[in-house]
Coordinates of C-alpha atoms and ligand atoms in Angstrom, one line a residue:
M1 CA 21.9 -15.7 5.7
C2 CA 21.8 -15.5 9.4
G3 CA 21.0 -18.6 11.4
I4 CA 19.0 -18.9 14.6
V5 CA 18.9 -21.6 17.2
G6 CA 17.2 -21.6 20.6
Y7 CA 16.7 -24.2 23.3
I8 CA 14.9 -24.6 26.6
G9 CA 14.8 -27.9 28.4
S10 CA 16.5 -30.1 30.9
N11 CA 19.9 -30.2 29.2
Q12 CA 22.6 -27.6 29.1
A13 CA 21.6 -25.1 26.4
A14 CA 24.9 -23.8 25.1
P15 CA 26.3 -27.1 23.7
I16 CA 23.0 -27.7 21.9
I17 CA 22.9 -24.2 20.5
L18 CA 26.5 -24.4 19.3
D19 CA 25.8 -27.8 17.7
G20 CA 22.7 -26.4 16.0
L21 CA 24.5 -23.3 14.7
S22 CA 27.2 -25.6 13.3
K23 CA 24.5 -27.3 11.2
L24 CA 23.5 -23.9 9.8
E25 CA 27.1 -23.0 8.8
Y26 CA 26.2 -23.8 5.1
R27 CA 24.0 -20.6 5.2
G28 CA 27.1 -18.5 5.4
Y29 CA 28.0 -16.2 8.2
D30 CA 30.8 -14.0 9.5
S31 CA 30.2 -13.9 13.2
A32 CA 28.4 -15.8 15.9
G33 CA 27.0 -15.3 19.4
M34 CA 24.7 -16.7 22.0
A35 CA 22.9 -15.8 25.2
V36 CA 22.2 -18.2 28.0
F37 CA 20.3 -17.6 31.2
D38 CA 22.4 -18.8 34.1
G39 CA 19.8 -18.8 36.9
E40 CA 20.4 -15.2 37.7
K41 CA 21.1 -13.2 34.6
I42 CA 21.5 -13.5 30.9
N43 CA 25.1 -14.1 29.8
A44 CA 26.1 -13.3 26.2
K45 CA 29.2 -14.1 24.2
K46 CA 30.0 -13.1 20.7
A47 CA 32.9 -13.8 18.3
V48 CA 33.7 -12.5 14.8
G49 CA 34.8 -15.2 12.4
R50 CA 34.2 -18.9 12.4
L51 CA 31.9 -20.6 14.9
K52 CA 34.9 -22.5 16.2
I53 CA 36.1 -19.2 17.8
L54 CA 32.9 -19.0 19.8
E55 CA 33.2 -22.7 20.7
N56 CA 36.7 -22.2 22.0
L57 CA 35.7 -19.0 23.8
T58 CA 33.1 -20.9 25.7
H59 CA 34.9 -24.3 25.9
G60 CA 32.3 -25.9 23.7
G61 CA 29.5 -24.1 25.7
E62 CA 30.6 -25.5 29.1
T63 CA 31.4 -22.1 30.5
M64 CA 27.9 -20.8 29.8
K65 CA 25.8 -22.7 32.2
G66 CA 22.0 -22.7 31.9
T67 CA 19.2 -24.6 30.3
A68 CA 17.7 -21.8 28.2
G69 CA 19.3 -19.8 25.5
V70 CA 19.3 -18.4 22.0
G71 CA 22.2 -18.3 19.5
H72 CA 22.9 -16.8 16.1
T73 CA 25.2 -16.9 13.2
R74 CA 25.3 -13.4 11.5
W75 CA 25.7 -12.6 7.8
A76 CA 26.4 -8.9 8.0
T77 CA 23.8 -6.6 6.5
H78 CA 23.6 -3.4 8.6
G79 CA 27.2 -2.8 9.7
A80 CA 30.4 -4.8 9.1
P81 CA 31.2 -8.0 11.0
S82 CA 32.2 -7.0 14.6
D83 CA 31.4 -8.0 18.2
A84 CA 29.2 -4.9 18.6
N85 CA 27.1 -5.8 15.5
S86 CA 26.9 -9.5 16.3
H87 CA 23.8 -10.9 17.9
P88 CA 22.4 -11.4 20.5
H89 CA 21.5 -7.8 21.1
L90 CA 20.4 -6.9 24.6
N91 CA 18.6 -4.0 26.3
A92 CA 20.8 -1.7 28.4
K93 CA 19.9 -3.6 31.7
G94 CA 20.8 -6.9 30.0
T95 CA 17.4 -8.4 30.9
I96 CA 16.2 -9.0 27.4
A97 CA 18.2 -10.7 24.6
V98 CA 17.2 -11.0 21.0
V99 CA 18.6 -12.8 17.9
H100 CA 17.2 -11.9 14.5
N101 CA 17.3 -13.0 10.9
G102 CA 15.8 -10.6 8.3
I103 CA 15.8 -6.9 7.8
I104 CA 13.8 -4.3 9.8
E105 CA 13.1 -1.9 7.0
N106 CA 11.9 1.0 9.2
Y107 CA 14.7 0.8 11.7
I108 CA 16.0 4.3 11.0
P109 CA 12.8 6.1 12.1
L110 CA 12.4 3.7 15.0
K111 CA 16.0 4.2 16.1
K112 CA 15.6 8.0 16.0
K113 CA 12.4 7.6 18.1
M114 CA 14.2 5.4 20.7
I115 CA 17.1 7.7 20.9
S116 CA 14.7 10.6 21.6
K117 CA 13.4 8.5 24.5
G118 CA 16.9 8.2 25.9
Y119 CA 17.9 4.8 24.5
E120 CA 21.6 4.4 23.6
F121 CA 22.6 2.3 20.7
V122 CA 25.9 0.4 20.6
S123 CA 25.7 -1.2 17.2
E124 CA 25.0 -0.2 13.6
T125 CA 22.4 -3.0 13.2
D126 CA 18.7 -2.8 12.5
T127 CA 18.2 -5.6 15.1
E128 CA 19.3 -3.5 18.1
V129 CA 16.2 -1.4 17.7
L130 CA 14.2 -4.6 18.6
A131 CA 16.0 -5.0 21.9
H132 CA 15.2 -1.4 22.9
L133 CA 11.6 -1.6 21.6
L134 CA 11.1 -4.8 23.7
D135 CA 12.5 -3.0 26.7
Y136 CA 10.2 0.0 26.1
Y137 CA 7.0 -2.1 25.7
Y138 CA 7.8 -4.7 28.4
K139 CA 5.6 -4.2 31.4
G140 CA 5.9 -7.7 32.9
N141 CA 4.2 -9.6 30.1
P142 CA 6.7 -10.9 27.4
L143 CA 3.9 -11.9 24.9
E144 CA 2.3 -8.4 25.1
A145 CA 5.7 -6.7 24.6
I146 CA 6.6 -8.9 21.6
S147 CA 3.1 -8.3 20.1
K148 CA 3.5 -4.5 20.5
V149 CA 6.9 -4.5 18.9
L150 CA 5.8 -6.6 16.0
H151 CA 3.0 -4.1 15.3
R152 CA 5.7 -1.4 15.0
V153 CA 8.2 -3.0 12.8
E154 CA 8.2 -3.3 9.0
G155 CA 10.3 -5.8 7.0
S156 CA 11.2 -9.4 7.7
Y157 CA 12.2 -11.2 10.8
A158 CA 12.8 -14.6 12.4
L159 CA 13.4 -13.9 16.1
G160 CA 14.6 -15.8 19.2
I161 CA 13.9 -13.8 22.4
M162 CA 14.5 -14.3 26.1
F163 CA 13.5 -12.3 29.2
S164 CA 15.5 -12.8 32.4
E165 CA 12.3 -12.3 34.5
Y166 CA 10.9 -15.4 32.7
P167 CA 13.7 -17.9 32.9
D168 CA 11.5 -20.8 32.1
E169 CA 10.4 -19.4 28.7
I170 CA 11.9 -18.4 25.4
Y171 CA 10.1 -16.9 22.5
A172 CA 10.1 -17.1 18.7
A173 CA 8.4 -15.0 16.1
R174 CA 8.4 -14.8 12.4
K175 CA 7.5 -12.8 9.3
D176 CA 9.1 -13.5 5.8
S177 CA 12.2 -15.2 7.2
P178 CA 12.4 -18.9 7.8
L179 CA 11.7 -20.3 11.3
I180 CA 10.7 -23.6 12.7
V181 CA 10.2 -24.9 16.3
G182 CA 10.4 -28.5 17.5
Q183 CA 10.0 -30.6 20.6
N184 CA 11.3 -33.8 22.2
E185 CA 10.8 -35.3 25.7
E186 CA 13.6 -33.1 27.2
G187 CA 12.8 -29.7 25.7
C188 CA 11.9 -27.4 22.9
F189 CA 13.9 -25.9 20.1
I190 CA 13.9 -22.9 17.8
A191 CA 15.8 -23.0 14.5
S192 CA 16.1 -21.2 11.1
D193 CA 16.2 -24.5 9.4
V194 CA 15.7 -28.2 9.9
P195 CA 19.3 -29.4 10.0
A196 CA 19.9 -27.5 13.2
I197 CA 17.5 -29.7 15.2
L198 CA 17.3 -32.8 13.1
K199 CA 19.5 -34.7 15.6
Y200 CA 17.1 -33.9 18.5
T201 CA 13.7 -34.2 16.9
R202 CA 12.0 -34.9 13.6
S203 CA 8.7 -33.5 14.6
V204 CA 8.6 -29.7 13.8
Y205 CA 6.2 -26.9 13.4
Y206 CA 6.7 -24.3 10.6
V207 CA 6.0 -21.0 12.2
D208 CA 3.8 -18.9 9.9
N209 CA 4.0 -15.2 9.2
Q210 CA 3.2 -13.0 12.1
E211 CA 3.0 -15.8 14.6
I212 CA 4.6 -15.9 18.1
V213 CA 5.7 -19.0 19.9
Q214 CA 6.2 -19.4 23.6
L215 CA 8.5 -22.3 24.4
K216 CA 8.9 -24.0 27.8
R217 CA 10.6 -27.1 28.8
E218 CA 7.4 -29.1 28.7
G219 CA 5.9 -27.7 25.5
M220 CA 5.0 -24.8 23.2
K221 CA 2.1 -22.5 22.7
F222 CA 1.4 -20.6 19.5
F223 CA -0.1 -17.1 19.2
S224 CA -1.1 -14.7 16.5
V225 CA 0.6 -11.3 16.5
D226 CA -2.6 -10.1 18.3
E227 CA -1.9 -12.6 21.2
E228 CA -4.7 -15.0 20.3
E229 CA -3.8 -18.6 20.9
L230 CA -3.6 -20.8 17.8
T231 CA -3.5 -24.6 17.2
K232 CA -0.9 -25.9 14.8
E233 CA -0.1 -29.3 13.3
A234 CA 3.4 -30.8 13.6
V235 CA 5.2 -32.0 10.4
T236 CA 7.4 -35.0 10.4
I237 CA 10.7 -34.5 8.6
D238 CA 12.0 -37.5 6.7
W239 CA 14.9 -35.9 4.9
D240 CA 18.4 -37.1 5.7
A241 CA 20.9 -34.5 7.0
D242 CA 22.4 -33.7 3.6
A243 CA 19.0 -33.0 2.0
A244 CA 17.9 -31.0 5.0
E245 CA 20.8 -28.5 4.5
K246 CA 19.4 -27.8 1.1
A247 CA 15.9 -27.6 2.4
G248 CA 15.1 -30.7 0.5
Y249 CA 16.5 -29.4 -2.8
E250 CA 18.9 -31.6 -4.7
H251 CA 21.5 -28.8 -5.0
F252 CA 22.2 -25.4 -3.5
M253 CA 21.9 -24.0 -7.0
L254 CA 18.3 -25.2 -7.3
K255 CA 17.5 -23.9 -3.8
E256 CA 19.1 -20.6 -4.6
M257 CA 17.1 -20.3 -7.9
Y258 CA 14.0 -20.9 -5.8
E259 CA 15.1 -18.1 -3.4
Q260 CA 15.0 -15.5 -6.3
P261 CA 11.5 -14.2 -5.6
K262 CA 12.6 -13.4 -2.1
T263 CA 15.9 -12.0 -3.2
V264 CA 14.2 -9.6 -5.6
T265 CA 11.6 -8.6 -3.0
D266 CA 14.4 -8.0 -0.4
T267 CA 16.4 -5.8 -2.8
I268 CA 13.4 -3.8 -4.1
S269 CA 11.0 -3.3 -1.2
P270 CA 13.2 -1.4 1.3
R271 CA 13.9 1.1 -1.5
I272 CA 10.3 1.8 -2.5
K273 CA 8.7 4.3 -0.2
D274 CA 5.5 6.2 -0.8
N275 CA 5.5 5.2 -4.5
D276 CA 8.9 6.6 -5.0
I277 CA 12.4 5.2 -5.1
V278 CA 14.6 6.1 -2.2
I279 CA 18.2 4.9 -2.3
D280 CA 19.8 6.6 0.8
E281 CA 23.0 4.6 0.4
L282 CA 23.8 6.5 -2.8
K283 CA 24.6 9.5 -0.5
M284 CA 23.7 11.7 -3.5
T285 CA 21.1 14.4 -3.9
D286 CA 18.9 14.6 -7.0
E287 CA 21.1 17.5 -8.1
E288 CA 24.2 15.4 -7.8
L289 CA 22.6 12.5 -9.7
K290 CA 21.5 15.0 -12.4
A291 CA 25.1 16.0 -12.8
I292 CA 26.1 12.5 -13.9
K293 CA 26.6 12.6 -17.6
R294 CA 28.3 9.2 -18.2
I295 CA 28.4 5.9 -16.4
H296 CA 31.0 3.2 -16.6
I297 CA 29.9 -0.2 -15.3
V298 CA 32.8 -2.5 -14.5
A299 CA 32.4 -6.2 -13.4
C300 CA 33.3 -9.8 -14.3
G301 CA 31.3 -12.8 -15.4
S302 CA 27.6 -12.8 -14.5
A303 CA 28.0 -9.4 -12.8
Y304 CA 29.2 -8.1 -16.1
H305 CA 26.1 -9.6 -17.8
A306 CA 23.9 -7.8 -15.2
G307 CA 25.9 -4.7 -16.2
V308 CA 25.1 -5.2 -19.9
T309 CA 21.4 -5.3 -19.0
G310 CA 21.9 -2.2 -16.8
K311 CA 23.3 -0.4 -19.8
Y312 CA 20.2 -0.9 -21.8
V313 CA 17.9 0.0 -18.9
I314 CA 19.8 3.1 -17.8
E315 CA 20.3 4.4 -21.3
S316 CA 16.6 3.8 -22.3
L317 CA 15.1 5.3 -19.1
A318 CA 17.6 8.0 -18.0
R319 CA 19.2 8.7 -21.4
I320 CA 22.6 8.7 -19.8
P321 CA 25.3 7.0 -21.9
V322 CA 26.7 3.8 -20.3
E323 CA 29.8 1.9 -21.1
V324 CA 30.2 -1.6 -19.7
D325 CA 33.6 -3.2 -19.3
F326 CA 35.1 -6.4 -18.1
A327 CA 37.1 -5.3 -15.0
S328 CA 40.2 -7.1 -16.4
E329 CA 40.0 -5.0 -19.5
F330 CA 39.0 -1.7 -17.9
R331 CA 42.1 -1.8 -15.7
Y332 CA 44.6 -1.8 -18.5
R333 CA 42.9 0.1 -21.3
D334 CA 43.3 3.5 -19.8
P335 CA 39.7 4.4 -20.2
I336 CA 38.6 8.0 -20.9
L337 CA 36.5 9.1 -17.9
G338 CA 35.2 12.6 -17.4
D339 CA 34.6 14.6 -14.2
D340 CA 30.9 14.1 -14.8
C341 CA 31.2 10.3 -14.8
M342 CA 30.2 7.7 -12.3
V343 CA 31.9 4.3 -12.1
I344 CA 29.7 1.4 -10.9
V345 CA 31.4 -1.8 -9.8
I346 CA 29.1 -4.8 -9.6
S347 CA 30.2 -7.8 -7.6
Q348 CA 28.4 -10.5 -5.6
S349 CA 31.5 -11.4 -3.4
G350 CA 32.9 -7.9 -3.2
E351 CA 36.3 -9.6 -3.4
T352 CA 36.9 -10.2 -7.2
A353 CA 40.5 -9.1 -7.8
D354 CA 40.0 -7.5 -11.1
S355 CA 36.8 -5.6 -10.0
L356 CA 38.6 -4.4 -6.8
A357 CA 41.6 -3.3 -8.9
A358 CA 39.3 -1.4 -11.3
L359 CA 37.7 0.3 -8.3
R360 CA 41.0 1.3 -6.8
D361 CA 42.2 2.6 -10.2
S362 CA 39.1 4.7 -10.6
K363 CA 39.3 6.1 -7.1
A364 CA 43.0 6.9 -7.6
K365 CA 42.1 8.9 -10.7
G366 CA 39.6 10.8 -8.6
Y367 CA 36.3 9.3 -9.7
K368 CA 33.4 8.4 -7.4
V369 CA 32.7 4.7 -7.3
L370 CA 29.3 3.1 -6.5
G371 CA 29.5 -0.5 -5.5
I372 CA 26.6 -2.9 -6.1
V373 CA 27.7 -5.6 -3.8
N374 CA 26.2 -8.6 -2.0
V375 CA 28.7 -9.2 0.8
V376 CA 28.6 -6.6 3.5
G377 CA 32.0 -5.6 4.8
S378 CA 33.7 -7.1 1.7
S379 CA 36.7 -5.2 0.2
I380 CA 34.6 -3.5 -2.6
A381 CA 31.9 -2.6 -0.1
R382 CA 34.5 -1.0 2.2
E383 CA 36.4 0.8 -0.5
A384 CA 33.6 2.1 -2.7
D385 CA 32.4 5.7 -2.1
S386 CA 28.9 4.4 -1.7
V387 CA 27.4 0.9 -1.7
M388 CA 24.0 -0.3 -2.8
Y389 CA 23.6 -3.8 -1.4
T390 CA 21.9 -6.6 -3.1
W391 CA 20.1 -8.4 -0.4
A392 CA 20.5 -11.9 -1.8
G393 CA 22.0 -13.5 1.3
P394 CA 25.0 -15.9 1.0
E395 CA 25.2 -17.8 -2.3
I396 CA 26.7 -21.2 -1.9
A397 CA 26.5 -22.6 -5.4
V398 CA 29.5 -21.5 -7.5
A399 CA 27.2 -20.5 -10.4
T400 CA 25.4 -17.4 -9.4
T401 CA 21.6 -17.2 -9.8
K402 CA 20.0 -15.3 -7.0
A403 CA 22.7 -12.7 -6.6
Y404 CA 22.5 -12.0 -10.4
S405 CA 18.8 -11.5 -10.1
A406 CA 19.3 -9.1 -7.2
Q407 CA 21.9 -7.2 -9.3
L408 CA 19.3 -6.7 -12.0
A409 CA 16.8 -5.5 -9.5
A410 CA 19.3 -3.0 -8.0
L411 CA 20.1 -1.7 -11.5
Y412 CA 16.4 -1.2 -12.3
L413 CA 16.0 0.9 -9.2
L414 CA 19.1 2.9 -10.0
A415 CA 17.9 3.5 -13.6
M416 CA 14.5 4.7 -12.4
K417 CA 16.1 6.9 -9.8
L418 CA 18.4 8.5 -12.4
A419 CA 15.5 8.8 -14.9
K420 CA 13.4 10.7 -12.3
A421 CA 16.3 13.0 -11.2
N422 CA 16.8 13.9 -14.9
N423 CA 13.1 14.3 -15.6
R424 CA 13.3 11.7 -18.3
V425 CA 10.3 9.7 -17.2
S426 CA 6.7 10.8 -16.8
E427 CA 5.0 10.2 -13.5
D428 CA 2.6 7.7 -15.1
R429 CA 5.3 5.6 -16.6
F430 CA 7.3 5.7 -13.4
Q431 CA 4.3 4.5 -11.4
Q432 CA 3.6 1.7 -14.0
L433 CA 7.3 0.7 -13.7
L434 CA 6.9 0.5 -9.9
V435 CA 3.8 -1.7 -10.4
D436 CA 5.8 -4.0 -12.8
L437 CA 8.8 -4.1 -10.5
R438 CA 6.7 -5.2 -7.6
K439 CA 5.1 -7.9 -9.7
L440 CA 8.5 -9.5 -10.6
P441 CA 8.8 -11.8 -7.6
E442 CA 5.5 -13.5 -8.1
Q443 CA 6.2 -13.8 -11.9
I444 CA 9.5 -15.4 -11.2
E445 CA 7.7 -17.8 -8.9
L446 CA 5.4 -18.7 -11.7
L447 CA 8.2 -19.4 -14.0
L448 CA 10.0 -21.6 -11.4
G449 CA 6.8 -23.6 -11.4
Q450 CA 7.6 -24.7 -15.0
K451 CA 10.6 -26.7 -13.8
E452 CA 9.4 -30.1 -14.8
K453 CA 8.6 -28.9 -18.3
I454 CA 12.1 -27.4 -18.8
Q455 CA 13.7 -30.5 -17.2
H456 CA 11.9 -32.7 -19.7
F457 CA 13.2 -30.5 -22.6
A458 CA 16.7 -30.2 -21.1
N459 CA 17.0 -34.0 -20.9
R460 CA 17.1 -34.2 -24.7
Y461 CA 20.2 -32.0 -24.7
V462 CA 22.5 -33.8 -22.3
G463 CA 24.5 -35.1 -25.2
A464 CA 24.7 -31.8 -27.0
K465 CA 28.1 -30.6 -28.3
D466 CA 27.2 -26.9 -28.9
I467 CA 24.3 -24.8 -28.0
F468 CA 23.8 -21.2 -29.2
F469 CA 21.9 -18.4 -27.5
I470 CA 20.7 -15.5 -29.6
G471 CA 18.8 -12.2 -28.9
R472 CA 18.7 -8.6 -29.8
G473 CA 19.1 -5.6 -27.5
I474 CA 18.3 -6.5 -23.9
D475 CA 17.7 -10.1 -25.1
Y476 CA 21.3 -10.3 -26.1
A477 CA 22.3 -9.4 -22.5
I478 CA 20.2 -12.3 -21.2
S479 CA 21.6 -14.6 -23.9
L480 CA 25.1 -13.9 -22.5
E481 CA 24.0 -15.0 -19.0
G482 CA 22.0 -18.0 -20.2
S483 CA 24.9 -19.3 -22.2
L484 CA 27.3 -18.8 -19.3
K485 CA 24.9 -20.7 -16.9
L486 CA 24.8 -23.6 -19.3
K487 CA 28.4 -23.9 -20.1
E488 CA 29.9 -23.3 -16.7
I489 CA 28.0 -26.1 -15.0
S490 CA 27.3 -28.6 -17.8
Y491 CA 30.5 -28.2 -19.8
V492 CA 28.5 -28.1 -23.0
H493 CA 30.1 -25.6 -25.4
S494 CA 27.9 -22.6 -25.8
E495 CA 28.1 -19.1 -27.3
A496 CA 25.8 -16.1 -27.1
Y497 CA 25.4 -13.9 -30.1
A498 CA 23.5 -10.7 -30.9
A499 CA 20.9 -12.4 -33.2
G500 CA 21.7 -10.2 -36.2
E501 CA 25.4 -10.9 -35.9
L502 CA 25.3 -14.7 -36.2
K503 CA 25.2 -14.7 -40.0
H504 CA 28.5 -12.8 -40.1
G505 CA 30.5 -16.0 -39.6
T506 CA 29.3 -18.1 -36.7
I507 CA 26.3 -19.4 -38.5
S508 CA 28.6 -21.8 -40.3
L509 CA 28.7 -23.8 -37.0
I510 CA 24.9 -24.5 -37.2
E511 CA 24.3 -28.2 -38.2
D512 CA 21.3 -30.4 -38.4
G513 CA 19.8 -30.5 -34.9
T514 CA 22.0 -27.8 -33.3
L515 CA 20.0 -26.2 -30.5
V516 CA 19.6 -22.5 -30.8
V517 CA 17.9 -20.7 -27.8
A518 CA 16.3 -17.6 -29.2
V519 CA 15.3 -14.9 -26.6
S520 CA 12.7 -12.5 -27.9
T521 CA 11.0 -10.3 -25.4
Q522 CA 11.2 -6.8 -27.0
P523 CA 8.1 -5.9 -29.0
N524 CA 10.0 -3.7 -31.4
L525 CA 12.3 -6.5 -32.2
Y526 CA 10.0 -9.5 -32.4
Q527 CA 10.0 -9.6 -36.2
K528 CA 13.7 -9.0 -36.5
T529 CA 14.5 -12.0 -34.2
I530 CA 12.0 -14.2 -36.1
S531 CA 14.0 -13.5 -39.3
N532 CA 17.2 -14.6 -37.5
I533 CA 15.4 -17.7 -36.2
V534 CA 14.3 -18.5 -39.7
E535 CA 17.9 -18.2 -40.9
V536 CA 19.3 -20.7 -38.5
K537 CA 16.3 -23.0 -38.8
A538 CA 17.0 -23.2 -42.6
R539 CA 20.4 -24.6 -41.7
G540 CA 18.9 -27.3 -39.6
A541 CA 18.8 -25.7 -36.1
F542 CA 16.2 -26.8 -33.5
I543 CA 14.7 -23.7 -31.9
M544 CA 13.9 -23.1 -28.3
A545 CA 12.3 -19.7 -28.0
V546 CA 11.9 -17.7 -24.8
T547 CA 9.4 -14.9 -25.4
S548 CA 6.6 -12.8 -24.1
V549 CA 3.0 -14.0 -23.9
E550 CA 1.9 -11.7 -26.7
N551 CA 4.4 -12.9 -29.2
Q552 CA 2.6 -16.1 -30.2
A553 CA 3.7 -15.5 -33.8
I554 CA 7.1 -17.0 -32.9
E555 CA 5.5 -20.4 -32.6
K556 CA 5.5 -20.9 -36.3
A557 CA 9.2 -20.4 -36.6
S558 CA 10.2 -22.3 -33.4
D559 CA 10.1 -25.9 -32.2
Y560 CA 9.6 -25.3 -28.5
V561 CA 8.4 -22.1 -26.8
V562 CA 8.6 -20.8 -23.2
Y563 CA 6.5 -17.8 -22.5
I564 CA 7.3 -15.2 -19.8
P565 CA 4.5 -13.2 -18.2
Q566 CA 3.7 -9.6 -19.2
T567 CA 6.1 -6.9 -17.8
D568 CA 7.8 -3.7 -18.9
P569 CA 10.2 -4.6 -21.8
L570 CA 13.0 -3.2 -19.7
F571 CA 12.4 -5.8 -16.9
T572 CA 12.1 -8.9 -19.1
N573 CA 15.6 -10.2 -18.3
S574 CA 14.5 -10.9 -14.7
L575 CA 11.9 -13.3 -16.1
A576 CA 13.7 -14.7 -19.2
I577 CA 16.7 -15.8 -17.1
I578 CA 14.5 -18.3 -15.1
P579 CA 13.9 -20.8 -17.8
L580 CA 17.5 -20.4 -19.0
Q581 CA 18.9 -21.1 -15.5
L582 CA 16.6 -24.1 -15.2
F583 CA 17.7 -25.3 -18.6
G584 CA 21.4 -25.1 -17.8
Y585 CA 20.8 -26.7 -14.4
Y586 CA 18.9 -29.7 -15.8
V587 CA 21.4 -30.3 -18.7
A588 CA 24.1 -30.4 -16.0
V589 CA 22.1 -32.7 -13.7
G590 CA 21.3 -35.0 -16.7
K591 CA 25.0 -35.3 -17.4
G592 CA 25.7 -36.1 -13.8
C593 CA 27.9 -32.9 -13.3
D594 CA 28.9 -31.6 -9.9
V595 CA 26.4 -28.7 -10.2
D596 CA 27.3 -26.8 -7.1
K597 CA 31.0 -27.0 -7.6
P598 CA 31.8 -27.1 -11.3
R599 CA 35.4 -28.1 -12.3
N600 CA 38.0 -25.3 -12.5
L601 CA 35.8 -22.7 -10.9
A602 CA 35.9 -20.9 -7.5
K603 CA 33.1 -18.9 -5.9
S604 CA 35.3 -15.9 -5.4
V605 CA 38.0 -15.1 -7.9
T606 CA 40.6 -13.3 -5.9
V607 CA 43.5 -13.6 -8.4
E608 CA 44.0 -11.6 -11.6
Ligands
F6R701 C1 29.1 -17.2 -12.9 C2 29.7 -16.4 -11.8 C3 30.8 -15.6 -12.1 C4 30.8 -14.3 -11.2 C5 32.1 -13.6 -11.4 C6 32.2 -12.3 -10.6 O1 28.0 -17.9 -12.4 O2 29.2 -16.5 -10.7 O3 30.9 -15.3 -13.4 O4 29.7 -13.5 -11.6 O5 33.2 -14.4 -11.0 O6 32.0 -12.5 -9.3 P1 31.6 -11.4 -8.3 O7 30.2 -11.1 -8.6 O8 31.7 -12.1 -6.9 O9 32.5 -10.3 -8.5

């Protein structure tokens, strides 16, 4: 996730900005840049790669003299990591500089408009449109220009802005991307997150949605997006530096779980337009989508599990047969693909060796590959014929949570798009699916609110030897992911089984007190799963059920029940995964495991 730092005061800005950006490195980035006003003009420097490169380029900031500036670490979204795409972005005259974290969803029409007015774009970013819009609206009053621009843009933003005609001011603004401002005796600061400025001040203001801040050496003023002045209360930060990096959460994994509502919103909302689904990145017409008669999903680990859910959703909605393969198997099993087949490779990192090899193999055989990828500019993103990005931002914890949720959301969108192209879904059902899709983020939030309850329950299982997860249909897909989450971070042995399959051998492992987590969210399968619960309960199992609100009948057969809110049965995995993630997390915490860096695992598996 991009990081922003700004400073105006009596000290040199560049070293403070570099230092602040270094405290935001944990957020992940692939390039960095800063702009400093030197008394006459705005100087900007950018560098692809580590922040160290920008530091070396500017001799630790010494070659960029000036006491006002803004800086940025970029996590590529629109356009690969490059100098041109790095921030700050400036207007053509170099008199306005802007750094941005977030996504300007309507940047394409805005860009077209600005081009028609004679503006030239030098980057592929959504952010550059802001620099030109600011230029367009600036008539000598920065606040007015910012306000006008913010009324035009849709999406999310945290911004740091400077105008060379106002060298004693810098500006910040925010909507749906994190941003704070702070002050000490020597100046004022902008930052995406507390660690960047903790060394300088513990008194900060959280900038609220659609607020603008004017920062001067001697203090700050807050305005609404309509330029009305506001009063705000400062908050005193008492976290230590380590806790501040994780925004006060104990682990990155927990922080990332809490980012899931935003991740799902960011993945879904830019692709819902006028009550329809628009996925321009597919680069396929409805006719071309209609011609797809078979789909092969290829992935590893959790991304594979997302693919298994995808199979159920696509087959059910679009009636297109889907095969899901482990990338490591797909590569060597000489799969039978047809001309009418689409290969989908799902990967958070975009660098997983087996997934990349499967992609290359498929392309070599002449098949079109769609990548569902989180890291922009990664190998899979570069080599796939088309890419649908999951906008989860950088994931630091080794065990994936938010990227997995974003993958599910991307697959739902794709399934709905395919269903519509094939006339397989009525308009009423499609609209209801959109309603349910939009509700998912707040429902995820609701489930995250049950953290204490799940923690309490999980504490009873820190000594468990084996835990089983069972479910039928789409609930089996989520059982796979729930089981992986638990075992990879807590080292408790766990298996996921299709609920009806357990009795064909594995049930012999059930002993008195063995925990069986039964997922049951599919109305047509409630009774069937209850029968399987009864089977294992009769062998001494203790049952944790994760089910839908309407399935209260499950209480009789279970020992502990977690309910998920009402949604379309095809979307339940996005909700059922939350208690399962929390459960795995708290078993691991209870055992004192290194949750963010489990033994033997790497975030990106670049070997076969
Ligand atoms: C588990 C996990 C892994 C990854 C797998 C694929 O929590 O993160 O199972 O899902 O290694 O990685 P990507 O998605 O980067 O291809």
